[in-house]
PDB file of C-alpha atoms in Angstrom:
ATOM      1  CA  MET A1023       0.005  -0.005  -0.005  1.00 33.00           C
ATOM      2  CA  PRO A1024       1.334   3.522  -0.735  1.00 36.00           C
ATOM      3  CA  ASP A1025       2.102   5.850   2.139  1.00 40.00           C
ATOM      4  CA  SER A1026      -0.737   7.834   3.711  1.00 50.00           C
ATOM      5  CA  GLU A1027      -0.259  10.708   1.271  1.00 64.00           C
ATOM      6  CA  GLY A1028       0.675   8.675  -1.766  1.00 73.00           C
ATOM      7  CA  PRO A1029       2.689   9.732  -4.808  1.00 84.00           C
ATOM      8  CA  LEU A1030      -0.334  11.070  -6.665  1.00 91.00           C
ATOM      9  CA  ALA A1031      -0.801  13.856  -4.128  1.00 89.00           C
ATOM     10  CA  ARG A1032       2.689  15.134  -5.007  1.00 93.00           C
ATOM     11  CA  PHE A1033       2.063  15.211  -8.750  1.00 96.00           C
ATOM     12  CA  TYR A1034       1.039  18.888  -8.979  1.00 95.00           C
ATOM     13  CA  THR A1035       3.704  19.911  -6.458  1.00 94.00           C
ATOM     14  CA  ALA A1036       6.340  18.607  -8.866  1.00 96.00           C
ATOM     15  CA  VAL A1037       4.684  20.085 -11.970  1.00 97.00           C
ATOM     16  CA  ILE A1038       4.052  23.539 -10.505  1.00 96.00           C
ATOM     17  CA  GLY A1039       7.639  23.561  -9.231  1.00 96.00           C
ATOM     18  CA  GLY A1040       9.014  22.483 -12.624  1.00 97.00           C
ATOM     19  CA  ASP A1041      10.720  19.610 -10.778  1.00 97.00           C
ATOM     20  CA  LEU A1042      11.531  17.052 -13.462  1.00 97.00           C
ATOM     21  CA  GLN A1043      13.396  14.713 -11.107  1.00 97.00           C
ATOM     22  CA  GLY A1044      10.644  14.949  -8.554  1.00 96.00           C
ATOM     23  CA  LEU A1045       8.002  14.082 -11.138  1.00 97.00           C
ATOM     24  CA  ALA A1046      10.057  11.217 -12.553  1.00 97.00           C
ATOM     25  CA  GLY A1047      10.590   9.893  -9.028  1.00 96.00           C
ATOM     26  CA  LEU A1048       6.855   9.374  -8.546  1.00 97.00           C
ATOM     27  CA  PHE A1049       6.819   6.606 -11.145  1.00 97.00           C
ATOM     28  CA  ALA A1050       7.803   3.005 -10.505  1.00 95.00           C
ATOM     29  CA  ASP A1051       8.485   2.447 -14.185  1.00 94.00           C
ATOM     30  CA  ALA A1052       8.540   4.445 -17.427  1.00 96.00           C
ATOM     31  CA  PRO A1053       6.069   7.310 -16.868  1.00 97.00           C
ATOM     32  CA  ARG A1054       2.672   7.323 -18.596  1.00 98.00           C
ATOM     33  CA  ILE A1055       0.471  10.421 -18.312  1.00 98.00           C
ATOM     34  CA  ASP A1056      -2.716  11.351 -20.166  1.00 98.00           C
ATOM     35  CA  ASP A1057      -3.536  15.032 -19.763  1.00 98.00           C
ATOM     36  CA  PRO A1058      -6.402  16.719 -21.635  1.00 96.00           C
ATOM     37  CA  LEU A1059      -4.501  19.993 -21.958  1.00 97.00           C
ATOM     38  CA  HIS A1060      -0.872  19.029 -22.256  1.00 96.00           C
ATOM     39  CA  GLY A1061      -0.937  15.725 -24.081  1.00 95.00           C
ATOM     40  CA  ARG A1062       0.343  12.241 -23.437  1.00 96.00           C
ATOM     41  CA  VAL A1063       3.576  10.960 -21.937  1.00 98.00           C
ATOM     42  CA  SER A1064       4.606   7.482 -23.014  1.00 97.00           C
ATOM     43  CA  GLY A1065       8.084   7.077 -21.553  1.00 97.00           C
ATOM     44  CA  ASP A1066      11.049   8.992 -20.195  1.00 96.00           C
ATOM     45  CA  ASP A1067      11.727  10.941 -23.405  1.00 97.00           C
ATOM     46  CA  ASP A1068       8.288  12.567 -23.258  1.00 97.00           C
ATOM     47  CA  LEU A1069       8.528  13.679 -19.642  1.00 98.00           C
ATOM     48  CA  GLN A1070      10.714  16.773 -19.964  1.00 97.00           C
ATOM     49  CA  PRO A1071       8.668  18.379 -22.796  1.00 98.00           C
ATOM     50  CA  TYR A1072       5.515  17.609 -20.809  1.00 98.00           C
ATOM     51  CA  ILE A1073       6.673  19.242 -17.592  1.00 97.00           C
ATOM     52  CA  VAL A1074       7.918  22.298 -19.516  1.00 97.00           C
ATOM     53  CA  ARG A1075       4.457  22.769 -21.095  1.00 97.00           C
ATOM     54  CA  ALA A1076       2.455  22.034 -17.968  1.00 98.00           C
ATOM     55  CA  HIS A1077       4.705  24.029 -15.619  1.00 98.00           C
ATOM     56  CA  ARG A1078       4.595  27.111 -17.884  1.00 98.00           C
ATOM     57  CA  TRP A1079       0.794  26.920 -18.233  1.00 98.00           C
ATOM     58  CA  LEU A1080       0.252  26.630 -14.482  1.00 98.00           C
ATOM     59  CA  ALA A1081       2.860  29.278 -13.596  1.00 97.00           C
ATOM     60  CA  ASP A1082       1.369  31.760 -16.059  1.00 98.00           C
ATOM     61  CA  ARG A1083      -1.965  31.375 -14.245  1.00 98.00           C
ATOM     62  CA  PHE A1084      -0.508  31.567 -10.709  1.00 98.00           C
ATOM     63  CA  ALA A1085      -1.892  28.096  -9.965  1.00 97.00           C
ATOM     64  CA  GLU A1086      -2.689  26.975  -6.459  1.00 97.00           C
ATOM     65  CA  VAL A1087      -3.754  23.431  -5.612  1.00 96.00           C
ATOM     66  CA  HIS A1088      -6.444  22.785  -2.976  1.00 96.00           C
ATOM     67  CA  PRO A1089      -7.132  19.167  -2.013  1.00 96.00           C
ATOM     68  CA  VAL A1090     -10.711  17.872  -1.929  1.00 97.00           C
ATOM     69  CA  ALA A1091     -10.565  14.104  -1.318  1.00 97.00           C
ATOM     70  CA  ARG A1092      -8.356  11.076  -1.798  1.00 96.00           C
ATOM     71  CA  THR A1093      -9.394   7.482  -2.571  1.00 97.00           C
ATOM     72  CA  LEU A1094      -6.710   4.827  -2.137  1.00 94.00           C
ATOM     73  CA  THR A1095      -6.563   1.102  -2.803  1.00 95.00           C
ATOM     74  CA  ARG A1096      -3.604  -1.199  -3.288  1.00 93.00           C
ATOM     75  CA  THR A1097      -3.656  -0.814  -7.040  1.00 95.00           C
ATOM     76  CA  ARG A1098      -5.083   2.627  -7.728  1.00 96.00           C
ATOM     77  CA  ALA A1099      -5.293   6.119  -6.263  1.00 96.00           C
ATOM     78  CA  VAL A1100      -7.700   8.935  -7.052  1.00 98.00           C
ATOM     79  CA  GLU A1101      -6.779  12.459  -5.994  1.00 98.00           C
ATOM     80  CA  GLU A1102      -9.408  15.173  -6.257  1.00 98.00           C
ATOM     81  CA  VAL A1103      -8.263  18.795  -6.166  1.00 97.00           C
ATOM     82  CA  VAL A1104      -9.393  22.256  -7.159  1.00 97.00           C
ATOM     83  CA  LEU A1105      -6.934  24.292  -9.181  1.00 97.00           C
ATOM     84  CA  ARG A1106      -7.278  27.982  -8.427  1.00 98.00           C
ATOM     85  CA  LEU A1107      -6.134  29.926 -11.468  1.00 98.00           C
ATOM     86  CA  TYR A1108      -6.012  33.487 -12.708  1.00 98.00           C
ATOM     87  CA  GLN A1109      -6.761  33.735 -16.417  1.00 97.00           C
ATOM     88  CA  ASP A1110      -8.164  36.474 -18.657  1.00 95.00           C
ATOM     89  CA  GLU A1111      -8.339  38.847 -15.653  1.00 96.00           C
ATOM     90  CA  ARG A1112     -10.598  36.541 -13.700  1.00 97.00           C
ATOM     91  CA  ASP A1113     -10.260  33.948 -10.959  1.00 98.00           C
ATOM     92  CA  ILE A1114     -11.137  30.368 -11.949  1.00 97.00           C
ATOM     93  CA  GLU A1115     -11.692  27.333  -9.771  1.00 97.00           C
ATOM     94  CA  LEU A1116     -11.160  24.181 -11.841  1.00 98.00           C
ATOM     95  CA  PRO A1117     -12.111  20.799 -10.348  1.00 98.00           C
ATOM     96  CA  VAL A1118      -9.565  18.140 -11.353  1.00 98.00           C
ATOM     97  CA  ALA A1119      -9.376  14.426 -10.676  1.00 98.00           C
ATOM     98  CA  LEU A1120      -6.133  12.498 -11.094  1.00 98.00           C
ATOM     99  CA  VAL A1121      -6.299   8.712 -11.323  1.00 98.00           C
ATOM    100  CA  GLY A1122      -3.057   6.839 -10.819  1.00 97.00           C
ATOM    101  CA  ASP A1123      -2.246   3.164 -11.236  1.00 97.00           C
ATOM    102  CA  VAL A1124      -0.111   2.157  -8.252  1.00 95.00           C
ATOM    103  CA  TRP A1125       2.748  -0.333  -8.101  1.00 93.00           C
ATOM    104  CA  GLY A1126       4.395  -0.607  -4.676  1.00 89.00           C
ATOM    105  CA  ASP A1127       5.154   2.936  -3.579  1.00 88.00           C
ATOM    106  CA  GLY A1128       5.158   4.387  -7.087  1.00 94.00           C
ATOM    107  CA  LEU A1129       2.909   5.053 -10.047  1.00 97.00           C
ATOM    108  CA  THR A1130       2.789   3.367 -13.419  1.00 96.00           C
ATOM    109  CA  GLY A1131       0.333   5.756 -15.047  1.00 97.00           C
ATOM    110  CA  VAL A1132      -1.651   8.943 -14.353  1.00 98.00           C
ATOM    111  CA  ARG A1133      -4.886  10.006 -16.051  1.00 98.00           C
ATOM    112  CA  ILE A1134      -6.091  13.580 -15.528  1.00 98.00           C
ATOM    113  CA  TYR A1135      -9.758  14.543 -15.894  1.00 98.00           C
ATOM    114  CA  HIS A1136     -11.418  17.927 -15.941  1.00 98.00           C
ATOM    115  CA  SER A1137     -13.688  20.126 -18.031  1.00 97.00           C
ATOM    116  CA  THR A1138     -12.340  22.870 -20.270  1.00 97.00           C
ATOM    117  CA  TYR A1139     -15.563  24.875 -19.934  1.00 96.00           C
ATOM    118  CA  PRO A1140     -14.305  27.098 -17.048  1.00 96.00           C
ATOM    119  CA  LEU A1141     -11.230  27.913 -19.141  1.00 97.00           C
ATOM    120  CA  THR A1142     -12.667  28.467 -22.606  1.00 95.00           C
ATOM    121  CA  GLY A1143     -16.435  28.649 -22.270  1.00 94.00           C
ATOM    122  CA  GLY A1144     -16.754  25.522 -24.430  1.00 94.00           C
ATOM    123  CA  HIS A1145     -16.247  21.779 -24.337  1.00 94.00           C
ATOM    124  CA  ALA A1146     -13.542  19.683 -25.980  1.00 92.00           C
ATOM    125  CA  VAL A1147     -14.182  16.074 -26.985  1.00 89.00           C
ATOM    126  CA  ARG A1148     -11.935  13.842 -24.863  1.00 93.00           C
ATOM    127  CA  PRO A1149     -11.398  10.518 -26.612  1.00 94.00           C
ATOM    128  CA  PRO A1150     -11.385   7.382 -24.437  1.00 97.00           C
ATOM    129  CA  VAL A1151      -8.171   6.761 -22.539  1.00 96.00           C
ATOM    130  CA  LEU A1152      -9.257   3.286 -21.385  1.00 98.00           C
ATOM    131  CA  LYS A1153     -11.305   0.465 -22.829  1.00 97.00           C
ATOM    132  CA  GLY A1154     -14.614  -0.456 -21.256  1.00 97.00           C
ATOM    133  CA  ASN A1155     -14.637  -3.507 -18.989  1.00 98.00           C
ATOM    134  CA  PRO A1156     -18.013  -5.299 -19.148  1.00 94.00           C
ATOM    135  CA  GLN A1157     -16.988  -7.557 -16.251  1.00 96.00           C
ATOM    136  CA  LEU A1158     -17.004  -4.725 -13.720  1.00 97.00           C
ATOM    137  CA  VAL A1159     -19.616  -4.847 -10.967  1.00 94.00           C
ATOM    138  CA  MET A1160     -20.815  -1.571  -9.498  1.00 96.00           C
ATOM    139  CA  PRO A1161     -21.223  -1.838  -5.715  1.00 97.00           C
ATOM    140  CA  ASP A1162     -24.281  -1.042  -3.543  1.00 98.00           C
ATOM    141  CA  VAL A1163     -25.751   2.435  -3.974  1.00 98.00           C
ATOM    142  CA  VAL A1164     -23.253   3.250  -6.736  1.00 98.00           C
ATOM    143  CA  GLY A1165     -24.683   0.429  -8.785  1.00 98.00           C
ATOM    144  CA  ARG A1166     -28.244   1.553  -8.181  1.00 98.00           C
ATOM    145  CA  TYR A1167     -27.267   5.075  -9.258  1.00 98.00           C
ATOM    146  CA  GLN A1168     -25.616   3.817 -12.465  1.00 98.00           C
ATOM    147  CA  ASP A1169     -28.654   1.735 -13.379  1.00 98.00           C
ATOM    148  CA  ALA A1170     -31.024   4.649 -12.825  1.00 98.00           C
ATOM    149  CA  LEU A1171     -28.785   7.045 -14.725  1.00 98.00           C
ATOM    150  CA  ARG A1172     -28.654   4.717 -17.733  1.00 98.00           C
ATOM    151  CA  GLU A1173     -32.392   4.195 -17.749  1.00 97.00           C
ATOM    152  CA  GLY A1174     -33.265   7.829 -17.019  1.00 97.00           C
ATOM    153  CA  ARG A1175     -35.222   7.022 -13.853  1.00 98.00           C
ATOM    154  CA  LEU A1176     -35.273  10.354 -12.021  1.00 98.00           C
ATOM    155  CA  ASP A1177     -36.953   9.283  -8.772  1.00 98.00           C
ATOM    156  CA  ASP A1178     -34.681   6.277  -8.427  1.00 98.00           C
ATOM    157  CA  ILE A1179     -31.610   8.468  -8.836  1.00 98.00           C
ATOM    158  CA  LEU A1180     -32.890  10.865  -6.174  1.00 98.00           C
ATOM    159  CA  ALA A1181     -33.541   7.926  -3.843  1.00 98.00           C
ATOM    160  CA  CYS A1182     -29.792   7.182  -3.946  1.00 98.00           C
ATOM    161  CA  PHE A1183     -28.909  10.470  -2.199  1.00 98.00           C
ATOM    162  CA  ASP A1184     -28.888  11.263   1.481  1.00 98.00           C
ATOM    163  CA  GLY A1185     -30.958  14.280   2.632  1.00 96.00           C
ATOM    164  CA  ASP A1186     -28.102  16.841   2.611  1.00 96.00           C
ATOM    165  CA  ALA A1187     -26.214  15.347  -0.302  1.00 98.00           C
ATOM    166  CA  TYR A1188     -24.950  17.256  -3.338  1.00 98.00           C
ATOM    167  CA  ALA A1189     -23.957  16.689  -6.938  1.00 98.00           C
ATOM    168  CA  ARG A1190     -21.283  18.792  -8.621  1.00 98.00           C
ATOM    169  CA  GLU A1191     -21.001  19.335 -12.355  1.00 98.00           C
ATOM    170  CA  PRO A1192     -17.544  19.198 -13.947  1.00 97.00           C
ATOM    171  CA  SER A1193     -17.367  23.026 -14.055  1.00 96.00           C
ATOM    172  CA  GLY A1194     -17.680  23.297 -10.255  1.00 96.00           C
ATOM    173  CA  GLY A1195     -18.196  26.796  -8.888  1.00 92.00           C
ATOM    174  CA  GLU A1196     -21.892  27.665  -8.979  1.00 94.00           C
ATOM    175  CA  TYR A1197     -22.755  24.282 -10.536  1.00 97.00           C
ATOM    176  CA  VAL A1198     -23.299  22.487  -7.221  1.00 98.00           C
ATOM    177  CA  TYR A1199     -26.732  21.166  -6.322  1.00 98.00           C
ATOM    178  CA  ARG A1200     -27.392  20.366  -2.671  1.00 98.00           C
ATOM    179  CA  GLY A1201     -30.517  18.939  -1.110  1.00 98.00           C
ATOM    180  CA  PRO A1202     -33.524  17.129  -2.641  1.00 98.00           C
ATOM    181  CA  GLU A1203     -35.031  20.115  -4.437  1.00 98.00           C
ATOM    182  CA  ARG A1204     -31.830  21.214  -6.119  1.00 98.00           C
ATOM    183  CA  LEU A1205     -30.888  17.632  -7.006  1.00 98.00           C
ATOM    184  CA  ARG A1206     -34.314  17.183  -8.641  1.00 98.00           C
ATOM    185  CA  VAL A1207     -33.757  20.311 -10.735  1.00 97.00           C
ATOM    186  CA  PHE A1208     -30.302  19.149 -11.842  1.00 98.00           C
ATOM    187  CA  TYR A1209     -31.113  15.532 -12.655  1.00 98.00           C
ATOM    188  CA  GLY A1210     -34.505  16.467 -14.065  1.00 97.00           C
ATOM    189  CA  ALA A1211     -32.759  18.685 -16.590  1.00 95.00           C
ATOM    190  CA  ILE A1212     -30.044  16.262 -17.673  1.00 96.00           C
ATOM    191  CA  LEU A1213     -32.458  13.332 -17.898  1.00 96.00           C
ATOM    192  CA  ALA A1214     -35.248  15.257 -19.647  1.00 94.00           C
ATOM    193  CA  ASN A1215     -34.665  13.358 -22.892  1.00 93.00           C
ATOM    194  CA  GLY A1216     -33.647   9.988 -21.455  1.00 96.00           C
ATOM    195  CA  GLY A1217     -30.800   8.304 -19.675  1.00 97.00           C
ATOM    196  CA  ILE A1218     -27.033   8.615 -19.949  1.00 98.00           C
ATOM    197  CA  THR A1219     -25.069   5.552 -20.946  1.00 98.00           C
ATOM    198  CA  LEU A1220     -21.595   5.129 -19.470  1.00 98.00           C
ATOM    199  CA  GLU A1221     -19.184   2.384 -20.523  1.00 98.00           C
ATOM    200  CA  HIS A1222     -17.405   1.566 -17.258  1.00 98.00           C
ATOM    201  CA  CYS A1223     -13.611   1.163 -17.369  1.00 98.00           C
ATOM    202  CA  THR A1224     -12.360   1.007 -13.740  1.00 98.00           C
ATOM    203  CA  VAL A1225     -13.758   1.041 -10.229  1.00 98.00           C
ATOM    204  CA  THR A1226     -11.694   2.322  -7.275  1.00 98.00           C
ATOM    205  CA  ASP A1227     -13.484   1.840  -3.958  1.00 98.00           C
ATOM    206  CA  ASP A1228     -12.104   2.402  -0.473  1.00 97.00           C
ATOM    207  CA  GLY A1229     -15.430   1.897   1.309  1.00 97.00           C
ATOM    208  CA  THR A1230     -16.131   5.627   1.694  1.00 97.00           C
ATOM    209  CA  ARG A1231     -15.660   6.803  -1.870  1.00 98.00           C
ATOM    210  CA  CYS A1232     -16.047   4.969  -5.138  1.00 98.00           C
ATOM    211  CA  ALA A1233     -14.471   6.397  -8.277  1.00 98.00           C
ATOM    212  CA  VAL A1234     -15.670   5.119 -11.647  1.00 98.00           C
ATOM    213  CA  GLU A1235     -13.745   5.844 -14.867  1.00 98.00           C
ATOM    214  CA  TYR A1236     -15.965   5.658 -17.899  1.00 98.00           C
ATOM    215  CA  ASN A1237     -16.602   6.520 -21.505  1.00 98.00           C
ATOM    216  CA  ALA A1238     -19.866   8.376 -22.095  1.00 98.00           C
ATOM    217  CA  THR A1239     -21.467   6.817 -25.188  1.00 97.00           C
ATOM    218  CA  ALA A1240     -25.087   8.017 -25.318  1.00 97.00           C
ATOM    219  CA  TRP A1241     -27.253  10.767 -23.873  1.00 96.00           C
ATOM    220  CA  GLY A1242     -30.994  10.514 -24.279  1.00 94.00           C
ATOM    221  CA  GLY A1243     -31.628   9.333 -27.792  1.00 87.00           C
ATOM    222  CA  THR A1244     -28.289  10.674 -29.065  1.00 95.00           C
ATOM    223  CA  THR A1245     -25.280   8.481 -29.655  1.00 96.00           C
ATOM    224  CA  LEU A1246     -22.138  10.310 -28.545  1.00 95.00           C
ATOM    225  CA  THR A1247     -18.609  10.104 -29.797  1.00 95.00           C
ATOM    226  CA  PRO A1248     -17.234   8.125 -26.836  1.00 97.00           C
ATOM    227  CA  GLN A1249     -15.744  10.534 -24.323  1.00 97.00           C
ATOM    228  CA  ALA A1250     -13.623   9.838 -21.269  1.00 98.00           C
ATOM    229  CA  GLY A1251     -14.486  10.850 -17.724  1.00 98.00           C
ATOM    230  CA  VAL A1252     -14.469   9.888 -14.088  1.00 98.00           C
ATOM    231  CA  ALA A1253     -17.015  10.391 -11.306  1.00 98.00           C
ATOM    232  CA  VAL A1254     -16.452  10.035  -7.572  1.00 98.00           C
ATOM    233  CA  TYR A1255     -19.376   8.915  -5.414  1.00 98.00           C
ATOM    234  CA  GLU A1256     -18.975   9.589  -1.684  1.00 98.00           C
ATOM    235  CA  ARG A1257     -21.116   7.595   0.725  1.00 98.00           C
ATOM    236  CA  ALA A1258     -22.838   9.255   3.658  1.00 98.00           C
ATOM    237  CA  PRO A1259     -23.008   7.411   7.036  1.00 97.00           C
ATOM    238  CA  SER A1260     -26.494   6.286   6.012  1.00 98.00           C
ATOM    239  CA  GLY A1261     -25.016   4.259   3.139  1.00 97.00           C
ATOM    240  CA  LEU A1262     -26.667   6.531   0.600  1.00 98.00           C
ATOM    241  CA  LEU A1263     -24.679   8.983  -1.476  1.00 98.00           C
ATOM    242  CA  GLY A1264     -23.455  12.109   0.256  1.00 98.00           C
ATOM    243  CA  ALA A1265     -21.865  13.507  -2.895  1.00 98.00           C
ATOM    244  CA  ALA A1266     -21.414  12.866  -6.606  1.00 98.00           C
ATOM    245  CA  ARG A1267     -18.542  14.778  -8.201  1.00 98.00           C
ATOM    246  CA  ILE A1268     -18.227  14.520 -11.986  1.00 98.00           C
ATOM    247  CA  TYR A1269     -15.075  15.164 -14.048  1.00 98.00           C
ATOM    248  CA  ASP A1270     -15.562  15.112 -17.807  1.00 98.00           C
ATOM    249  CA  ASP A1271     -16.026  17.466 -20.769  1.00 96.00           C
ATOM    250  CA  VAL A1272     -19.163  15.971 -22.297  1.00 95.00           C
ATOM    251  CA  ASP A1273     -21.369  18.563 -24.013  1.00 89.00           C
ATOM    252  CA  PRO A1274     -25.104  17.808 -23.728  1.00 87.00           C
ATOM    253  CA  PRO A1275     -26.592  17.036 -27.140  1.00 87.00           C
ATOM    254  CA  ALA A1276     -28.816  19.637 -28.715  1.00 77.00           C
ATOM    255  CA  VAL A1277     -32.505  19.028 -28.065  1.00 64.00           C
TER     256      VAL A1277
END
């Protein structure tokens, strides 16, 4: 098991600091990174150009990293943060999830998920970074939520949430919906034309939080170009969902 902090928590510390050795030291083998803004790293030769790009982008925006939650298992880690940025003369809070495959005390791969909407006012299609795994089993309330989401069953989705629970859209900020009335408004809107089909790729569950990497393939009656994302479902003491935090860049289809 990785240490209590884990190498993934130090990822942005190394990148913001432009620390090539520090970033390389997080990996147990040749580094693999998939970043929606700064491209892919597929070995040692790609790492220096990557950190130059990512470091400059973050430094130009005076980036600060604020932790949200961490989900750890023996084979995978999910680190949720908010990047506070200054861009175009405005402050931006960008929710980001990093998913890392863990080997011993190091990483073998990192996948970064976030929306580009807070940065550009638009969405960018994120191709799949993983293949779907039809053998995955969604646990307990997370499974009930996934079934209801796919079938567009609004009341069944709402029944998955605890009384003071919230859902957060990928853009974060004002797009947080807490409590039964606000959750009904949010899910009622996104399910107005039918369910959302997610092709599940990985499940990372520590008993409190369950992170699901996926490819979104259909929304309502519209077939989507498959798009990568991850959502983290946090259980309340009741066993129902206390939070659902979504990290993708899927643009709702035109009605």
